[in-house]
Every structure is written in structure tokens, then in C-alpha cells.
PDB file of C-alpha atoms in Angstrom:
ATOM      1  CA  MET A 245      49.176  88.984  43.038  1.00 61.00           C
ATOM      2  CA  LYS A 246      48.944  85.590  44.577  1.00 72.00           C
ATOM      3  CA  TYR A 247      50.636  83.945  41.771  1.00 79.00           C
ATOM      4  CA  HIS A 248      52.744  86.917  41.178  1.00 83.00           C
ATOM      5  CA  SER A 249      55.923  85.498  43.094  1.00 84.00           C
ATOM      6  CA  PHE A 250      55.329  81.946  41.231  1.00 86.00           C
ATOM      7  CA  TYR A 251      55.849  83.616  37.893  1.00 88.00           C
ATOM      8  CA  MET A 252      58.814  85.626  39.120  1.00 89.00           C
ATOM      9  CA  ARG A 253      60.384  82.314  40.516  1.00 89.00           C
ATOM     10  CA  VAL A 254      59.739  80.404  37.276  1.00 91.00           C
ATOM     11  CA  LEU A 255      61.135  83.396  35.418  1.00 92.00           C
ATOM     12  CA  CYS A 256      64.151  83.636  37.394  1.00 93.00           C
ATOM     13  CA  LEU A 257      64.638  79.918  36.914  1.00 94.00           C
ATOM     14  CA  ILE A 258      64.264  80.183  33.023  1.00 95.00           C
ATOM     15  CA  LEU A 259      66.749  82.979  33.034  1.00 95.00           C
ATOM     16  CA  ILE A 260      69.099  80.820  35.457  1.00 95.00           C
ATOM     17  CA  ILE A 261      68.576  77.892  33.252  1.00 95.00           C
ATOM     18  CA  GLY A 262      69.384  80.221  29.934  1.00 94.00           C
ATOM     19  CA  ALA A 263      72.491  81.866  31.424  1.00 95.00           C
ATOM     20  CA  VAL A 264      73.757  78.019  32.170  1.00 95.00           C
ATOM     21  CA  LEU A 265      73.159  76.485  28.905  1.00 95.00           C
ATOM     22  CA  GLY A 266      74.588  80.148  27.082  1.00 94.00           C
ATOM     23  CA  TYR A 267      77.450  79.798  29.286  1.00 94.00           C
ATOM     24  CA  ASN A 268      77.978  75.975  28.327  1.00 94.00           C
ATOM     25  CA  PHE A 269      77.558  76.944  24.752  1.00 93.00           C
ATOM     26  CA  MET A 270      80.316  79.618  24.807  1.00 94.00           C
ATOM     27  CA  GLN A 271      82.578  77.448  26.600  1.00 93.00           C
ATOM     28  CA  LYS A 272      81.973  74.561  24.133  1.00 93.00           C
ATOM     29  CA  ASN A 273      82.702  77.104  21.072  1.00 92.00           C
ATOM     30  CA  ASP A 274      85.795  78.084  22.933  1.00 91.00           C
ATOM     31  CA  THR A 275      86.889  74.746  23.174  1.00 92.00           C
ATOM     32  CA  GLN A 276      86.086  73.645  19.558  1.00 93.00           C
ATOM     33  CA  ALA A 277      87.948  76.695  18.716  1.00 92.00           C
ATOM     34  CA  GLN A 278      90.867  75.922  20.458  1.00 92.00           C
ATOM     35  CA  GLU A 279      90.754  72.318  19.412  1.00 93.00           C
ATOM     36  CA  ILE A 280      90.809  73.608  15.805  1.00 93.00           C
ATOM     37  CA  THR A 281      93.511  75.981  16.031  1.00 93.00           C
ATOM     38  CA  GLU A 282      95.537  72.826  17.633  1.00 93.00           C
ATOM     39  CA  LEU A 283      94.893  70.691  14.712  1.00 94.00           C
ATOM     40  CA  THR A 284      95.582  73.270  12.322  1.00 93.00           C
ATOM     41  CA  ASP A 285      98.945  73.978  14.015  1.00 93.00           C
ATOM     42  CA  ARG A 286      99.776  70.178  14.057  1.00 93.00           C
ATOM     43  CA  VAL A 287      98.800  69.616  10.213  1.00 94.00           C
ATOM     44  CA  SER A 288     101.032  72.390   9.260  1.00 93.00           C
ATOM     45  CA  ALA A 289     103.982  71.077  11.578  1.00 92.00           C
ATOM     46  CA  LEU A 290     103.325  67.616   9.957  1.00 93.00           C
ATOM     47  CA  GLU A 291     103.252  69.303   6.505  1.00 93.00           C
ATOM     48  CA  GLU A 292     106.690  71.011   7.135  1.00 92.00           C
ATOM     49  CA  GLN A 293     107.863  67.503   7.982  1.00 91.00           C
ATOM     50  CA  GLN A 294     106.907  66.076   5.206  1.00 92.00           C
ATOM     51  CA  GLN A 295     108.241  68.660   2.778  1.00 92.00           C
ATOM     52  CA  GLU A 296     111.439  68.295   4.626  1.00 90.00           C
ATOM     53  CA  MET A 297     111.343  64.394   4.535  1.00 89.00           C
ATOM     54  CA  LEU A 298     110.690  64.570   0.640  1.00 90.00           C
ATOM     55  CA  THR A 299     113.353  67.239   0.157  1.00 89.00           C
ATOM     56  CA  ALA A 300     115.861  64.789   1.756  1.00 87.00           C
ATOM     57  CA  LEU A 301     114.652  61.825  -0.380  1.00 87.00           C
ATOM     58  CA  GLU A 302     114.914  63.941  -3.357  1.00 89.00           C
ATOM     59  CA  ASP A 303     118.607  64.758  -2.278  1.00 87.00           C
ATOM     60  CA  ALA A 304     119.446  61.252  -1.784  1.00 85.00           C
ATOM     61  CA  ALA A 305     118.136  60.054  -4.892  1.00 85.00           C
ATOM     62  CA  LYS A 306     120.032  62.566  -6.655  1.00 88.00           C
ATOM     63  CA  ALA A 307     123.226  61.616  -4.856  1.00 84.00           C
ATOM     64  CA  GLN A 308     122.290  58.103  -5.303  1.00 85.00           C
ATOM     65  CA  GLU A 309     122.281  58.736  -9.413  1.00 85.00           C
ATOM     66  CA  GLU A 310     125.528  60.708  -9.148  1.00 84.00           C
ATOM     67  CA  ALA A 311     127.469  57.919  -7.272  1.00 82.00           C
ATOM     68  CA  LYS A 312     126.054  55.257  -9.949  1.00 81.00           C
ATOM     69  CA  ALA A 313     127.029  57.614 -12.895  1.00 82.00           C
ATOM     70  CA  ALA A 314     130.252  58.035 -11.226  1.00 82.00           C
ATOM     71  CA  ALA A 315     130.791  54.236 -10.739  1.00 79.00           C
ATOM     72  CA  ALA A 316     129.830  53.737 -14.200  1.00 78.00           C
ATOM     73  CA  ASN A 317     132.281  56.390 -15.524  1.00 79.00           C
ATOM     74  CA  ALA A 318     135.130  54.792 -13.350  1.00 75.00           C
ATOM     75  CA  SER A 319     134.070  51.151 -14.610  1.00 68.00           C
ATOM     76  CA  SER A 320     134.354  52.190 -18.170  1.00 69.00           C
ATOM     77  CA  LYS A 321     137.630  53.963 -18.048  1.00 66.00           C
ATOM     78  CA  GLU A 322     138.877  50.438 -16.033  1.00 62.00           C
ATOM     79  CA  THR A 323     137.366  48.313 -18.401  1.00 57.00           C
ATOM     80  CA  ALA A 324     138.797  50.550 -21.135  1.00 55.00           C
ATOM     81  CA  GLY A 325     142.417  50.337 -19.586  1.00 54.00           C
ATOM     82  CA  ASP A 326     142.123  46.749 -19.122  1.00 52.00           C
ATOM     83  CA  ILE A 327     141.288  46.415 -22.758  1.00 49.00           C
ATOM     84  CA  THR A 328     144.325  48.382 -23.683  1.00 47.00           C
ATOM     85  CA  ALA A 329     146.601  46.383 -21.354  1.00 46.00           C
ATOM     86  CA  ALA A 330     145.321  43.390 -23.022  1.00 46.00           C
ATOM     87  CA  ASP A 331     146.004  44.701 -26.422  1.00 48.00           C
ATOM     88  CA  SER A 332     149.581  45.688 -25.260  1.00 45.00           C
ATOM     89  CA  SER A 333     150.438  42.463 -24.266  1.00 46.00           C
ATOM     90  CA  ASN A 334     149.060  40.649 -27.416  1.00 43.00           C
ATOM     91  CA  ALA A 335     146.317  38.941 -25.697  1.00 40.00           C
ATOM     92  CA  ASP A 336     148.918  36.497 -24.166  1.00 44.00           C
ATOM     93  CA  THR A 337     147.647  35.311 -20.420  1.00 47.00           C
ATOM     94  CA  SER A 338     150.511  34.338 -18.129  1.00 53.00           C
ATOM     95  CA  ASP A 339     150.628  31.771 -15.335  1.00 53.00           C
ATOM     96  CA  ALA A 340     151.369  34.936 -12.856  1.00 61.00           C
ATOM     97  CA  ASP A 341     147.672  35.578 -13.129  1.00 73.00           C
ATOM     98  CA  ASN A 342     147.049  31.731 -12.580  1.00 81.00           C
ATOM     99  CA  VAL A 343     146.665  30.270  -8.840  1.00 85.00           C
ATOM    100  CA  TYR A 344     148.390  27.235 -10.172  1.00 90.00           C
ATOM    101  CA  LYS A 345     150.912  26.509 -12.904  1.00 91.00           C
ATOM    102  CA  ASP A 346     150.136  24.617 -15.829  1.00 92.00           C
ATOM    103  CA  GLY A 347     151.526  20.828 -15.800  1.00 93.00           C
ATOM    104  CA  THR A 348     151.062  17.389 -13.954  1.00 95.00           C
ATOM    105  CA  TYR A 349     151.898  17.264 -10.427  1.00 96.00           C
ATOM    106  CA  THR A 350     152.152  14.129  -7.927  1.00 95.00           C
ATOM    107  CA  GLY A 351     150.943  14.228  -4.531  1.00 96.00           C
ATOM    108  CA  GLU A 352     150.736  11.566  -1.799  1.00 95.00           C
ATOM    109  CA  ALA A 353     148.567  11.061   1.187  1.00 95.00           C
ATOM    110  CA  GLN A 354     147.716   8.267   3.746  1.00 93.00           C
ATOM    111  CA  GLY A 355     144.789   6.025   2.298  1.00 91.00           C
ATOM    112  CA  PHE A 356     143.332   2.816   4.424  1.00 88.00           C
ATOM    113  CA  GLY A 357     145.818   0.603   3.894  1.00 87.00           C
ATOM    114  CA  GLY A 358     149.070   2.789   3.304  1.00 91.00           C
ATOM    115  CA  THR A 359     150.143   5.824   0.691  1.00 94.00           C
ATOM    116  CA  ILE A 360     148.036   6.760  -2.355  1.00 95.00           C
ATOM    117  CA  GLN A 361     149.899   8.531  -4.977  1.00 96.00           C
ATOM    118  CA  VAL A 362     148.030  10.358  -7.493  1.00 96.00           C
ATOM    119  CA  GLN A 363     149.075  12.290 -10.598  1.00 96.00           C
ATOM    120  CA  VAL A 364     146.771  15.666 -11.338  1.00 95.00           C
ATOM    121  CA  THR A 365     147.080  17.506 -14.589  1.00 95.00           C
ATOM    122  CA  LEU A 366     146.271  21.548 -14.539  1.00 94.00           C
ATOM    123  CA  ALA A 367     145.897  23.702 -17.615  1.00 92.00           C
ATOM    124  CA  GLY A 368     144.354  27.348 -17.274  1.00 90.00           C
ATOM    125  CA  ASP A 369     143.969  27.124 -13.798  1.00 89.00           C
ATOM    126  CA  GLU A 370     141.666  23.952 -13.747  1.00 92.00           C
ATOM    127  CA  ILE A 371     142.019  20.547 -12.919  1.00 94.00           C
ATOM    128  CA  THR A 372     141.846  18.582 -15.921  1.00 94.00           C
ATOM    129  CA  ASP A 373     142.773  15.135 -15.236  1.00 95.00           C
ATOM    130  CA  ILE A 374     143.420  12.901 -12.094  1.00 96.00           C
ATOM    131  CA  GLN A 375     144.825   9.701 -12.236  1.00 95.00           C
ATOM    132  CA  VAL A 376     145.726   7.167  -9.115  1.00 95.00           C
ATOM    133  CA  THR A 377     149.351   5.859 -10.083  1.00 95.00           C
ATOM    134  CA  SER A 378     150.140   4.104  -6.926  1.00 93.00           C
ATOM    135  CA  ALA A 379     148.053   2.419  -3.990  1.00 93.00           C
ATOM    136  CA  PRO A 380     149.886  -0.691  -3.018  1.00 92.00           C
ATOM    137  CA  GLY A 381     148.426  -1.428   0.126  1.00 90.00           C
ATOM    138  CA  GLU A 382     144.704  -0.388  -0.623  1.00 91.00           C
ATOM    139  CA  ASP A 383     142.272  -3.284  -0.992  1.00 89.00           C
ATOM    140  CA  SER A 384     141.084  -3.053  -4.703  1.00 88.00           C
ATOM    141  CA  ALA A 385     137.331  -2.879  -3.880  1.00 89.00           C
ATOM    142  CA  TYR A 386     137.822   0.048  -1.630  1.00 89.00           C
ATOM    143  CA  LEU A 387     140.167   1.680  -3.702  1.00 90.00           C
ATOM    144  CA  SER A 388     137.836   1.381  -6.875  1.00 91.00           C
ATOM    145  CA  GLN A 389     134.820   2.812  -4.982  1.00 92.00           C
ATOM    146  CA  GLY A 390     137.104   5.641  -3.547  1.00 91.00           C
ATOM    147  CA  GLU A 391     137.936   6.582  -6.758  1.00 93.00           C
ATOM    148  CA  GLY A 392     134.416   7.737  -7.476  1.00 93.00           C
ATOM    149  CA  VAL A 393     135.488  10.994  -5.924  1.00 94.00           C
ATOM    150  CA  ILE A 394     137.618  11.871  -8.674  1.00 95.00           C
ATOM    151  CA  SER A 395     134.932  12.776 -10.494  1.00 93.00           C
ATOM    152  CA  SER A 396     133.420  14.852  -7.847  1.00 93.00           C
ATOM    153  CA  ILE A 397     136.745  17.077  -7.805  1.00 94.00           C
ATOM    154  CA  LEU A 398     136.757  17.419 -11.348  1.00 94.00           C
ATOM    155  CA  SER A 399     132.905  18.616 -11.654  1.00 93.00           C
ATOM    156  CA  ALA A 400     133.409  20.732  -8.418  1.00 93.00           C
ATOM    157  CA  GLN A 401     136.950  22.117  -9.425  1.00 93.00           C
ATOM    158  CA  SER A 402     137.696  21.810  -5.600  1.00 92.00           C
ATOM    159  CA  THR A 403     138.822  19.274  -2.894  1.00 92.00           C
ATOM    160  CA  ASP A 404     135.842  20.577  -0.658  1.00 93.00           C
ATOM    161  CA  VAL A 405     133.620  17.458  -1.532  1.00 93.00           C
ATOM    162  CA  ASP A 406     132.179  14.730   0.307  1.00 92.00           C
ATOM    163  CA  THR A 407     134.023  11.352   0.925  1.00 92.00           C
ATOM    164  CA  ILE A 408     132.564   7.961  -0.460  1.00 91.00           C
ATOM    165  CA  SER A 409     130.357   6.301   1.793  1.00 89.00           C
ATOM    166  CA  GLY A 410     131.982   2.514   2.331  1.00 90.00           C
ATOM    167  CA  ALA A 411     135.213   3.574   1.001  1.00 91.00           C
ATOM    168  CA  THR A 412     135.962   6.683   3.467  1.00 92.00           C
ATOM    169  CA  PHE A 413     139.695   6.145   3.950  1.00 93.00           C
ATOM    170  CA  SER A 414     140.497   5.442   0.325  1.00 93.00           C
ATOM    171  CA  SER A 415     138.521   8.351  -0.709  1.00 94.00           C
ATOM    172  CA  THR A 416     139.957  10.809   1.800  1.00 94.00           C
ATOM    173  CA  GLY A 417     143.648   9.507   0.740  1.00 95.00           C
ATOM    174  CA  ILE A 418     142.878  10.650  -2.625  1.00 95.00           C
ATOM    175  CA  ILE A 419     141.486  14.072  -1.590  1.00 95.00           C
ATOM    176  CA  ASN A 420     144.209  14.741   0.249  1.00 95.00           C
ATOM    177  CA  ALA A 421     146.661  13.287  -2.413  1.00 95.00           C
ATOM    178  CA  VAL A 422     145.093  15.936  -4.834  1.00 95.00           C
ATOM    179  CA  VAL A 423     145.386  18.372  -1.985  1.00 95.00           C
ATOM    180  CA  ASP A 424     149.199  17.719  -1.829  1.00 95.00           C
ATOM    181  CA  ALA A 425     149.760  17.865  -5.749  1.00 94.00           C
ATOM    182  CA  LEU A 426     147.690  21.077  -5.958  1.00 93.00           C
ATOM    183  CA  GLY A 427     150.105  22.422  -3.230  1.00 93.00           C
ATOM    184  CA  LYS A 428     153.201  21.831  -5.295  1.00 93.00           C
ATOM    185  CA  ALA A 429     151.483  23.551  -8.450  1.00 91.00           C
ATOM    186  CA  GLU A 430     150.844  26.768  -6.541  1.00 88.00           C
ATOM    187  CA  ASN A 431     152.307  30.090  -8.157  1.00 80.00           C
TER     188      ASN A 431
END
């Protein structure tokens, strides 16, 4: 009996440790079950959102396809109308459709040594020729250099071109004279 109380204490200690471990095990299982439930709920919510997004994307794609089809139909009807209108006018184009009237126009602007006068020829809304007709006060060297801007205007079909370095005033005068002539040719 001497060891009886010792054995009882050891047995109680083992029972307490077992109870604590059992309690911890049960708590751990409950926590895991709760986490699994929360994760399952989150996955379900994400799957619903994904399905909603896919449905919205499908609807948007259908709407876009319908819009493209409608635009294509409208374009083909418009093209057919244009062809009919072109046929009815016997394929004649009028000057009313052009920005500029066909013909030859004169323009003037200030150069380095005085007034520069140019003659601009237009056909079918294109600048076909530019000639310097008068530049009495210009130095011939600067004027001949400045006339290099004419090829730039003709190739660009615009007066929005760079001036010629070394003949800035003369080339600017030619550009401004062409602008003056184009202003007279406007419809």
C-alpha cells in the first residue's frame, strides 16, 4: 500500500493528460471542420461569381457580334446607295465635292526682297504645278534655293512643309503665296 497512492497519482496524472489531449484533439477537429466549411462556402461563392462573369462576357460578345453585323449591313446598304447615286449621275464628279476648283490661280506674299508671285495649277483637288512668275526684289541665289520648297509642296500636297535652310525668307514667301492662291481656289 505504500506505493498505492503513488500509483493513484500517476493514474490521475495520465487521465488528466489524456483528457487534455482528447480535448485538444476534439478542438482541432472542430476547427478543421469549420475551416473546411468556410473554404467550401468561399469556393461556391467564387464559382457563382465566375459563372456570372462568364455569362456577362458571353452576352457582351453576342452584343458585339450583333453590332458588327448591324454595322456591316448599314455599310453595305450605304455602299449600295452610293453606287446607285454614282450610276444615276453617270459617274460624273462635280467640283462641289472637291475642296478646290480646278484651274490656275495666282497668289502673292512677301519674300526677302519684296513680293513673290506664284501661279498654282489645280486639277481634281491636287496641286499639279507651281511656278514662280514674279519676284523682282529677290536675290536670284536665295530665290533659286527657296524654289526647292515647291517640290516639297507638290509631294506633300500641302503647304505644311519645312522652309529651306539658307533661304528661309524666300521659301516662306513662296509657301505663303501658294496659300494665297489656294485660298482663291477654294469652293
